[in-house]
Coordinates of C-alpha atoms in Angstrom, one line a residue:
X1 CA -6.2 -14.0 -30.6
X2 CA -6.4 -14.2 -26.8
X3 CA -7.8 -10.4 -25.6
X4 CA -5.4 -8.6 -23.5
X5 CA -6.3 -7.4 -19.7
X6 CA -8.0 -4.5 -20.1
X7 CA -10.7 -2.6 -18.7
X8 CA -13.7 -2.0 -20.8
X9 CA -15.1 1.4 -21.0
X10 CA -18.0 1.3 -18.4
X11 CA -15.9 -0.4 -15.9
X12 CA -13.3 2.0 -16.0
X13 CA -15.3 5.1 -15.9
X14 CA -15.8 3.4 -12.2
X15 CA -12.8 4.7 -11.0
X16 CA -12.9 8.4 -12.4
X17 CA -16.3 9.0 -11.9
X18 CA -19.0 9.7 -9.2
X19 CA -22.6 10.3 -10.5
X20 CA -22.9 12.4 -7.7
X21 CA -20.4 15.2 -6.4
X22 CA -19.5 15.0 -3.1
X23 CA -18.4 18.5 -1.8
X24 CA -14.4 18.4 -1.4
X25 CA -14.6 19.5 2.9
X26 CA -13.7 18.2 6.4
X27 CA -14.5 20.3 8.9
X28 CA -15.2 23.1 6.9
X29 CA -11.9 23.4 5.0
X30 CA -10.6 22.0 1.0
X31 CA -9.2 18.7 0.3
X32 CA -6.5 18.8 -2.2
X33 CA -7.0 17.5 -5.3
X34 CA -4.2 18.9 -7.8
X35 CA -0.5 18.3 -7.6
X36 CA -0.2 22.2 -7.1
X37 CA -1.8 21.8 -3.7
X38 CA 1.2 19.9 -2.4
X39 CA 5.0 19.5 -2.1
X40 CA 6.6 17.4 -3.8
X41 CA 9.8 15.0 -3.1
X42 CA 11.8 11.6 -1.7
X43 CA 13.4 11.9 1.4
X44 CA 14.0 15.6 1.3
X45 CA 13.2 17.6 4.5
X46 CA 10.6 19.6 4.2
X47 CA 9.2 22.5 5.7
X48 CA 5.5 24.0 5.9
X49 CA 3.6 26.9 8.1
X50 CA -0.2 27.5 8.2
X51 CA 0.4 30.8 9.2
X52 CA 3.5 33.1 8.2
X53 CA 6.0 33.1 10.7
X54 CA 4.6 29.9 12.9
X55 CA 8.2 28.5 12.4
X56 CA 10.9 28.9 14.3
X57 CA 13.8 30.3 13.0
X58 CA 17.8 29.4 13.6
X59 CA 16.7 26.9 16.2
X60 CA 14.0 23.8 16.9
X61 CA 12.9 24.3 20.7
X62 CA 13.1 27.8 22.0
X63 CA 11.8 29.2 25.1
X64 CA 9.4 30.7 23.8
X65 CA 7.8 29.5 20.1
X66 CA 6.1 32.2 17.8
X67 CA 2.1 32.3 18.3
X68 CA 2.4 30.6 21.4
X69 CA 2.5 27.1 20.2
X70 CA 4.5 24.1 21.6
X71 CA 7.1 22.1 19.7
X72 CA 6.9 18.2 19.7
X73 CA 9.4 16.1 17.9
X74 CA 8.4 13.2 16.4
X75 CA 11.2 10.3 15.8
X76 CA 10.9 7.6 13.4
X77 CA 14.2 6.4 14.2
X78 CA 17.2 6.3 16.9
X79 CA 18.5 9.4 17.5
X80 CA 22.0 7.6 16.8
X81 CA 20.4 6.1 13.4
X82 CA 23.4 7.2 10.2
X83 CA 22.3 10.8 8.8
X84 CA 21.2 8.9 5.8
X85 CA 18.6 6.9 7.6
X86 CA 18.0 9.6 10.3
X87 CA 14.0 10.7 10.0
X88 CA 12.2 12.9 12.5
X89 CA 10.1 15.9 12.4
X90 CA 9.4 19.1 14.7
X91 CA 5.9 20.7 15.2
X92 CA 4.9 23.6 15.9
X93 CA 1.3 22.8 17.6
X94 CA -1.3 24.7 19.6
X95 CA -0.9 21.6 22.4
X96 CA 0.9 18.8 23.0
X97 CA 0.1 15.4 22.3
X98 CA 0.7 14.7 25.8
X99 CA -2.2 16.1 27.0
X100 CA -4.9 12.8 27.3
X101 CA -6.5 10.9 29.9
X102 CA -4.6 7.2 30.0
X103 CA -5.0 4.4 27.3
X104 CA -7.5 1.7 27.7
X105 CA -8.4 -1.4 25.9
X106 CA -10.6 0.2 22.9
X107 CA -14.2 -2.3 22.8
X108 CA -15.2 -3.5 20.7
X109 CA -11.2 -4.3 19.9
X110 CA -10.8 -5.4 16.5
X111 CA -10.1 -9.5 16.8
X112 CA -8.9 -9.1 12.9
X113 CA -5.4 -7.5 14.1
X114 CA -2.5 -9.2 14.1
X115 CA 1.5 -7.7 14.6
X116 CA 3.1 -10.7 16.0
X117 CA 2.6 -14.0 14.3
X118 CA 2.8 -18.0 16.0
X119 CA 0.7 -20.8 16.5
X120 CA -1.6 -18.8 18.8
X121 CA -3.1 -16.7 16.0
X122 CA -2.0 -17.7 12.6
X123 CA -0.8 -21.4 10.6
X124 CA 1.3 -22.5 7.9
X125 CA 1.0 -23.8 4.7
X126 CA 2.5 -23.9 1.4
X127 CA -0.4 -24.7 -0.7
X128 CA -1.2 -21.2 -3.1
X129 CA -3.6 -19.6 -1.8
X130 CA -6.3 -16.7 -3.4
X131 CA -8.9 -15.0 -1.7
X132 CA -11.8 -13.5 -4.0
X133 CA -13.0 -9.8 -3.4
X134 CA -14.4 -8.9 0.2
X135 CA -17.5 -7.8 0.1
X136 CA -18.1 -3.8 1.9
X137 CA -20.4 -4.8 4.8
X138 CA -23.9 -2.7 4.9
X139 CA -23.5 -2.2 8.7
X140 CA -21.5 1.4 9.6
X141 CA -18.1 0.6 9.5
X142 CA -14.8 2.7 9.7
X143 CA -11.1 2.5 8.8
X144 CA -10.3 1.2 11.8
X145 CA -13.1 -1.3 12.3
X146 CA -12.7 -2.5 8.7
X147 CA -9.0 -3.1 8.6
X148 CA -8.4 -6.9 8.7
X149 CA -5.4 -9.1 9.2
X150 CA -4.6 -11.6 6.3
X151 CA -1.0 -13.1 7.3
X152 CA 2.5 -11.6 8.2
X153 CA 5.8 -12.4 9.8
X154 CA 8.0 -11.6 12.4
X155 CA 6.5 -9.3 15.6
X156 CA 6.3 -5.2 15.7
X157 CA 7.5 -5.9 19.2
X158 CA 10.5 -7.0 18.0
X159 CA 11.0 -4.4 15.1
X160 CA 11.3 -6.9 12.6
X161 CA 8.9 -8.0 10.2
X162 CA 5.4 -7.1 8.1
X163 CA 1.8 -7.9 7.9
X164 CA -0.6 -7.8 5.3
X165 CA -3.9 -6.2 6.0
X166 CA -7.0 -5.4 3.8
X167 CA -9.7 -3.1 4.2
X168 CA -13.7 -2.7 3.5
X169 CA -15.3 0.8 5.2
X170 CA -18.3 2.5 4.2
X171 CA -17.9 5.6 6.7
X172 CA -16.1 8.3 7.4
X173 CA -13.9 8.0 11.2
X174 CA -16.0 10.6 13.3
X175 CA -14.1 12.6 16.1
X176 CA -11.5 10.3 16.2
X177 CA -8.2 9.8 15.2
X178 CA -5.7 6.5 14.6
X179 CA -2.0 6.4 15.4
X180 CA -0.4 3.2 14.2
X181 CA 2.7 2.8 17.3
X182 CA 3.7 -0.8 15.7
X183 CA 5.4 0.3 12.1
X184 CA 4.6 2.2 9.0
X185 CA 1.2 1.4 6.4
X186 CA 1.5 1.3 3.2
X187 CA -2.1 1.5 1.5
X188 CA -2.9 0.6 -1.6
X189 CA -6.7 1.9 -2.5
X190 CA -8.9 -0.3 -4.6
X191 CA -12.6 1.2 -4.5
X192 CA -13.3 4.7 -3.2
X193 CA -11.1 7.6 -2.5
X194 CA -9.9 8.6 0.8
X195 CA -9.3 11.7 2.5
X196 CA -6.8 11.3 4.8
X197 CA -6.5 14.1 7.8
X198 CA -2.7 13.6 9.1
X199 CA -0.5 16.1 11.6
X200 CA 1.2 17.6 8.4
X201 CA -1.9 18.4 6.8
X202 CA -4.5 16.4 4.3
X203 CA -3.9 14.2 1.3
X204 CA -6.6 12.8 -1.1
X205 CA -5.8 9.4 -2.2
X206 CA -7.7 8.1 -5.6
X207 CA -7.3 4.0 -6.5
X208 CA -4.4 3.8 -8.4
X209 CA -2.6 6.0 -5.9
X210 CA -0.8 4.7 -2.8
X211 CA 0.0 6.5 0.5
X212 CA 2.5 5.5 3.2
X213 CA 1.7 6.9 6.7
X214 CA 4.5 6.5 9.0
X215 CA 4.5 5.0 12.5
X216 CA 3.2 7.1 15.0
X217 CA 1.7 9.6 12.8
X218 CA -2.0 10.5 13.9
X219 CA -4.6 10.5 10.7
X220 CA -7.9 10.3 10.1
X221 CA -9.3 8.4 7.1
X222 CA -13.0 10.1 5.3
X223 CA -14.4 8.2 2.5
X224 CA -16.3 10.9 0.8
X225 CA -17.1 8.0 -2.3
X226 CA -18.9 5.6 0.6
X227 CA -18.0 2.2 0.6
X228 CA -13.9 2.0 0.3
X229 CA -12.3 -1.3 0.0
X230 CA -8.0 -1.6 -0.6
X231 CA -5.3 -3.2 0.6
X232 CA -2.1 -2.2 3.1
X233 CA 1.2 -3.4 4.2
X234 CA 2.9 -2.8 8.0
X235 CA 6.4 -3.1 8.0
X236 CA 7.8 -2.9 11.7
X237 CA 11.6 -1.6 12.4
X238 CA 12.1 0.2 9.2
X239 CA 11.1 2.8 6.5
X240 CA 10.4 2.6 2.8
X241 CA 12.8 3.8 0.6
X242 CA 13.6 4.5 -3.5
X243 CA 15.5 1.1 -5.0
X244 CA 19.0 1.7 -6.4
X245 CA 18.6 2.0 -10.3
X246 CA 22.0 -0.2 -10.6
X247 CA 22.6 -0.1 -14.9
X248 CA 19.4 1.7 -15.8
X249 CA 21.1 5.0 -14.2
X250 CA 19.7 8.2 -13.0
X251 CA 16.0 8.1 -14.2
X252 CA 12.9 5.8 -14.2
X253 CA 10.9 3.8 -12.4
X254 CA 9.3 5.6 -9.3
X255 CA 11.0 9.5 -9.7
X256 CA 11.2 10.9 -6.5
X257 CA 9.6 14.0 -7.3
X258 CA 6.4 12.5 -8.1
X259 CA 5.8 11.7 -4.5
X260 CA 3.5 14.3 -2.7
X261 CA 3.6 15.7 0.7
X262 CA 0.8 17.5 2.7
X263 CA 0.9 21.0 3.4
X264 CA 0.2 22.2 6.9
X265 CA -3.2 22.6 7.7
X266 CA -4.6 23.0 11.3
X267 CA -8.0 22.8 13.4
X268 CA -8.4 24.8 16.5
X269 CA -11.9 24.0 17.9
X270 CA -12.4 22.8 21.2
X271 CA -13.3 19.0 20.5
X272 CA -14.8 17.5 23.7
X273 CA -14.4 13.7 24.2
X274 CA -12.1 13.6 20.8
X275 CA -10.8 9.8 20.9
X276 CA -7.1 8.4 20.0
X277 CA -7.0 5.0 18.9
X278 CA -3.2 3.8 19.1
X279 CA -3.2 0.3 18.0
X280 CA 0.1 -1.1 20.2
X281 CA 1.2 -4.1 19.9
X282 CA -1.6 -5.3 17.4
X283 CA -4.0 -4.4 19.5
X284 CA -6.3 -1.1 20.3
X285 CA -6.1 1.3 22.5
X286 CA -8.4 4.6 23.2
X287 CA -7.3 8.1 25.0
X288 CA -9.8 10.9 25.5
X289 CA -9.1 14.6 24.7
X290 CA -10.6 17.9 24.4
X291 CA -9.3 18.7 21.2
X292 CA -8.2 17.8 18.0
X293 CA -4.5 16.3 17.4
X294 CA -4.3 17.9 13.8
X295 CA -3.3 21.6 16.1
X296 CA 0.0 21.9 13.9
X297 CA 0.4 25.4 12.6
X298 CA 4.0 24.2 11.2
X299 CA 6.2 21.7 10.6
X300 CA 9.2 20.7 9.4
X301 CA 11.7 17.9 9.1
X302 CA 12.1 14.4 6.9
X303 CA 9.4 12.0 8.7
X304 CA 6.6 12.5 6.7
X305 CA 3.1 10.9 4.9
X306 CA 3.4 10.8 1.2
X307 CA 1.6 9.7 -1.5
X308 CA 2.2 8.4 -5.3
X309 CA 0.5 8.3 -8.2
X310 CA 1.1 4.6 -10.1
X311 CA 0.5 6.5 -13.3
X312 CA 3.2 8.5 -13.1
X313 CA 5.7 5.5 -12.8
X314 CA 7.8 4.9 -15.7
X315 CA 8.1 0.7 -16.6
X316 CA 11.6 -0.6 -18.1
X317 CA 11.1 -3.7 -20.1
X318 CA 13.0 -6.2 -22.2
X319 CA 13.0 -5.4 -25.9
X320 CA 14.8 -8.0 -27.5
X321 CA 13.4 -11.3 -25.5
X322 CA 13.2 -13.4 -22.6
X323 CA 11.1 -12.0 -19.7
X324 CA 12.3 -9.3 -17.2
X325 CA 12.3 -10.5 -13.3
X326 CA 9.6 -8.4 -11.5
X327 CA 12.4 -6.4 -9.5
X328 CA 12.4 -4.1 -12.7
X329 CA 8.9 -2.6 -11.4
X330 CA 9.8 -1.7 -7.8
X331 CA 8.1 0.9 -6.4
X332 CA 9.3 1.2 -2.8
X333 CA 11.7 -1.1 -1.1
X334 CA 11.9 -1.8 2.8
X335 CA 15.2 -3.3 3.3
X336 CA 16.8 -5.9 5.6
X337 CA 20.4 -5.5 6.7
X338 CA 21.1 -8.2 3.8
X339 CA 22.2 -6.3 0.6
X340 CA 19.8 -6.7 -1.9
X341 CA 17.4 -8.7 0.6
X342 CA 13.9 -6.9 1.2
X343 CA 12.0 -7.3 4.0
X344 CA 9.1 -5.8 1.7
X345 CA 8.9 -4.8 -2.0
X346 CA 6.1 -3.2 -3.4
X347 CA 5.4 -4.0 -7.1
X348 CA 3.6 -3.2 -9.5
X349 CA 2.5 -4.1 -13.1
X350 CA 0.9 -1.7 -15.0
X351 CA 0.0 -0.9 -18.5
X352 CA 2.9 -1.7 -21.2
X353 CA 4.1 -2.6 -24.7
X354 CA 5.1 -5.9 -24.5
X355 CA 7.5 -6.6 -27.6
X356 CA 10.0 -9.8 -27.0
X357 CA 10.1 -12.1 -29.8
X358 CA 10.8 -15.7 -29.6
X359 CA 9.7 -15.4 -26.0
X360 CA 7.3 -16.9 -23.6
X361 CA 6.0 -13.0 -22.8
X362 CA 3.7 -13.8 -19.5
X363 CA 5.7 -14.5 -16.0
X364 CA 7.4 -17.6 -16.0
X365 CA 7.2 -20.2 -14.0
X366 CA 8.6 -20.0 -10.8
X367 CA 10.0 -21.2 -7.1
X368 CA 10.9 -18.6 -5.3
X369 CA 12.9 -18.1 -1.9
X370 CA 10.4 -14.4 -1.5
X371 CA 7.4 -14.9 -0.7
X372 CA 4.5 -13.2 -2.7
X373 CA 1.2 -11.6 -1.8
X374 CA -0.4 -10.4 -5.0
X375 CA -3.5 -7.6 -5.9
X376 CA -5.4 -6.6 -8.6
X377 CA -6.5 -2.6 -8.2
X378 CA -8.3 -2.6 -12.0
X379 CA -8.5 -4.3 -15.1
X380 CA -7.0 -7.8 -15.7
X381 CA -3.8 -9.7 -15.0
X382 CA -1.5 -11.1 -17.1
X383 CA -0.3 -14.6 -15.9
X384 CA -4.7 -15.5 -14.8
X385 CA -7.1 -15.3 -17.9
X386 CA -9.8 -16.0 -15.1
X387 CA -10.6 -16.2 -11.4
X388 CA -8.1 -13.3 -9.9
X389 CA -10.6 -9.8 -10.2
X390 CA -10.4 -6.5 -9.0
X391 CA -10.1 -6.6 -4.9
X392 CA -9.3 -10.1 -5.1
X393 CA -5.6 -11.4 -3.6
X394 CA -3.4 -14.2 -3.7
X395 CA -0.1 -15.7 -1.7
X396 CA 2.3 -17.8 -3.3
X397 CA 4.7 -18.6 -0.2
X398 CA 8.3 -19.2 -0.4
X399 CA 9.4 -22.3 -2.6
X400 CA 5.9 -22.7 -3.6
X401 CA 5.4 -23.0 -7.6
X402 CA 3.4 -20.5 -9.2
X403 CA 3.1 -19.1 -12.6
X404 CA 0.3 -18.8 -15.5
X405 CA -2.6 -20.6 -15.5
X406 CA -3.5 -23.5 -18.1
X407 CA -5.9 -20.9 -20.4
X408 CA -2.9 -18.1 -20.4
X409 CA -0.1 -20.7 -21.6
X410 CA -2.5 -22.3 -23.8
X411 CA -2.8 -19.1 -25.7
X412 CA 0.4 -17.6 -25.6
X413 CA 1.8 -20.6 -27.7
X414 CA -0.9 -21.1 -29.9
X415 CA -0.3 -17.3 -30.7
X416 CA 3.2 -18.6 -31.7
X417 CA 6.3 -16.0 -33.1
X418 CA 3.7 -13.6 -35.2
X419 CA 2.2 -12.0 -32.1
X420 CA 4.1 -8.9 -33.0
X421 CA 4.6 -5.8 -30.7
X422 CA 1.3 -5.4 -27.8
X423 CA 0.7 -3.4 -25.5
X424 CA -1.3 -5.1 -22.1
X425 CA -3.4 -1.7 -21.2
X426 CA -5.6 -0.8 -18.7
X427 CA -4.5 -2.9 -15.8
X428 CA -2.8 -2.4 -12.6
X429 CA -1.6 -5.3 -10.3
X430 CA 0.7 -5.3 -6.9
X431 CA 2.9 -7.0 -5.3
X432 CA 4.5 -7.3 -1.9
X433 CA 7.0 -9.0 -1.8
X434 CA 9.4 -10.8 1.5
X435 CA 11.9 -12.4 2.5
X436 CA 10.2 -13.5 5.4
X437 CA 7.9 -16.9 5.0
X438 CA 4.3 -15.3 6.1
X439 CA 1.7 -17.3 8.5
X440 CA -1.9 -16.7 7.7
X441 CA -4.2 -15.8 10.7
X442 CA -6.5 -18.7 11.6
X443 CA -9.6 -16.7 10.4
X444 CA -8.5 -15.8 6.4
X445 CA -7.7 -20.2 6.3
X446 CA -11.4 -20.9 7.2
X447 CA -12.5 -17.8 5.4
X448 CA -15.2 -18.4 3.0
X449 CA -13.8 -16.1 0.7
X450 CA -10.8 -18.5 0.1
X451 CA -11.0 -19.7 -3.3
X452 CA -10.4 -23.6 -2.8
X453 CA -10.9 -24.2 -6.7
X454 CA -7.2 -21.7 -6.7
X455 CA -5.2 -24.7 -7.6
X456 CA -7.3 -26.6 -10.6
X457 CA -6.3 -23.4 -12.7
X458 CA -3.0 -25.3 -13.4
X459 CA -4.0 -28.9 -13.7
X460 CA -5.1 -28.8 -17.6
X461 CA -1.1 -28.3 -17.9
X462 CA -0.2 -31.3 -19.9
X463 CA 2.9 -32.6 -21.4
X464 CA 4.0 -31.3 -24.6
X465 CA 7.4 -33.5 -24.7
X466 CA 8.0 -35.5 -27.8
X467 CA 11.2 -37.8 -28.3
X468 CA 11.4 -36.4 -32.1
X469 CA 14.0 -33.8 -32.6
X470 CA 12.2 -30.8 -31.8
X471 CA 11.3 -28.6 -35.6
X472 CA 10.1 -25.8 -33.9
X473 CA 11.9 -25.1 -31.4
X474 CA 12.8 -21.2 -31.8
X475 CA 15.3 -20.2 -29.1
X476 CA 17.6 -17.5 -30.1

């Protein structure tokens, strides 16, 4: 019998264990590591003070803010936006963003960056397409100089639209900070935790966690593991939000207390020649300043970074037969003004008890009018006995055919009706998942990582068809 994904014991203790503690600071103060050492919610607005009192009370802007600090809202959509879609936040911060020398073009830029796609940087094909893992460069090498540019569609200029970046860093960011002013990142850790700094306070991310940082939030990314490698989706002109359970009801899936929030944490050193780095318009930017923009004593308000554990998500399955489309493990959802049309879906397919009988159990085959990007954060993947590993990726681009290679359908019928009840264990892939038909920048075609073997995966496929009346066939 054909083994099932999984992760064997050495390999996973890879992800849960660090020979060598690393002490759990930045700048002198805890990262959290506990649930207990967050808040916890979807959507809700939130609220959060360093220091007792640091809030205002009855009003957002007075004349004169408790401690001395300033308020600065933060908008992450039109003022006019409906209630329902309405984010911003207020806070409460020893000074004001404001106060920088002006932008200049950061050098080295970072030629890997892409937010608007044409001819000019990117190209077009429907052939599928897999990139193997990325190796984490020896050379010192941040979050910012490690994120990378593999295709996208649409332009943050025009607020409509993704791309689809991945990352390899092997050092903490040092007295600087990044502010994404195109759209919002969604980053989906692979190797090596990181310790994000944002203006709300501090989040530890573990792979097998994801974190969305919103647009124009200010973070800074530690790797206290060393080399880091993941992936991230941008979507430009609008937020991630909870899909609509529809039949299922009032539970499952992604619950939205199981997303965390920072609580307020603040540095008030002086911080001579502290850099910004806005990336605008795809490209980098740098502002000096003389101190460091995570100075918020309090917060509050609905526009914030979160994070999730994919553990904690709760799968719905068929349990009778036929295979369930892969909407059924939505995370998040970034919608388009089409009902029911995303501009991005995040994915995922993690462990499960797999249990329809008289069923063809892996993915079926498939055209589809989405376009999909897919990852692999541990273990194995269902529908690829070989070739798509840990860190690896792969786009299957609208109306392209895709589904399981020649070794996974050999062995899922040869297994026949007496596979009984499995469950697939140890495993986590992604998905993101458009509307939008993705070009790939110039440099991931020519890459040397591309994998141009990708498509022979599927040529042992042969013909099973036979003119005789068909014994065994076993549909319902």
């Amino acid at each position: 019998m054909e083994k099932i994904p999984h992760l064997d014991h050495h390999h996973h203790h890879h992800y849960h264990h660090r020979e060598q503690p690393v002490p759990t600071k930045r700048n002198g103060r805890d990262f959290p590591s506990d649930d207990g050492d967050y808040q916890s919610g979807f959507g809700n607005s939130f609220e959060s003070e360093a220091i007792s009192g640091a809030l205002p009370r009855g009003q957002n802007s007075p004349l004169l803010c408790p401690y001395g600090l300033y308020a600065e809202q933060l908008s992450g959509s039109s003022f006019t936006s409906p209630r329902k879609l309405n984010q911003r936040s207020w806070f409460y911060r020893i000074k004001p963003s404001v106060t920088h020398e002006p932008f200049k073009p950061r050098i080295p830029s970072n030629e890997k960056l892409a937010s608007e796609f044409d001819k000019t940087n990117s190209r077009t094909t429907p052939t599928q397409l897999r990139w193997k893992p990325m190796e984490i460069p020896d050379s010192p090498t941040d979050f910012v100089d490690g994120l990378y540019t593999v295709c996208g569609a649409g332009s943050s200029f025009l607020r409509h639209g993704f791309a689809i970046h991945m990352y390899t860093a092997n050092k903490s960011m040092d007295n600087c900070a990044f502010c994404n002013a195109d759209g919002d990142f969604l980053i989906v850790p692979q190797k090596g935790r990181l310790w994000i700094t944002t203006e709300c306070g501090k989040l530890q991310v573990t792979p097998g966690e994801i974190v969305v940082l919103p647009q124009g939030f200010r973070f800074a990314v530690d790797l206290p593991d060393g080399p880091s490698r993941g992936y991230a989706c941008e979507i430009f002109g609008t937020h991630f939000q909870l899909p609509d359970l529809g039949p299922i009801g009032g539970n499952g899936l992604a619950a939205p207390r199981d997303f965390l929030v920072p609580k307020a944490w603040f540095e008030e050193a002086s911080r001579p020649g502290y850099t910004i780095i806005q990336k605008f318009g795809g490209e980098l930017f740098t502002a000096k300043q003389d101190f460091s923009p995570f100075n918020v004593v309090a917060w509050h308000g609905n526009y914030v970074p979160y994070k999730y554990d994919l553990k904690k998500f709760c799968p719905y399955n068929t349990v009778l037969f036929d295979h369930s489309d892969p909407s059924i493990n939505t995370v998040l959802t970034a919608p388009t003004d089409k009902p029911g049309v995303a501009l991005l879906d995040f994915v995922i397919f993690p462990s499960r008890w797999v249990v329809a009988e008289h069923t063809f159990r892996p993915p079926y085959y498939h055209r589809n009018c989405m376009s999909e990007f897919m990852g692999l954060i541990y273990g194995g993947y269902e529908a690829k006995a070989d070739g798509f590993i840990p860190g690896a990726a792969s786009l299957h681009s609208c109306m392209t055919p895709h589904g399981p290679d020649t070794k996974t359908y050999e062995a899922t019928i040869a297994r026949g009706n007496d596979a009984g009840p499995y469950k697939i264990t140890d495993t986590m892939a992604f998905m993101f998942e458009s509307c939008l038909i993705p070009r790939i920048c110039s440099w991931a075609v020519e890459s040397p990582l591309l994998d141009a073997d990708y498509y022979q995966c599927w040529l042992g496929l042969k013909s099973h068809f036979s003119h005789e009346a068909d014994v065994k066939s076993n549909s319902v």
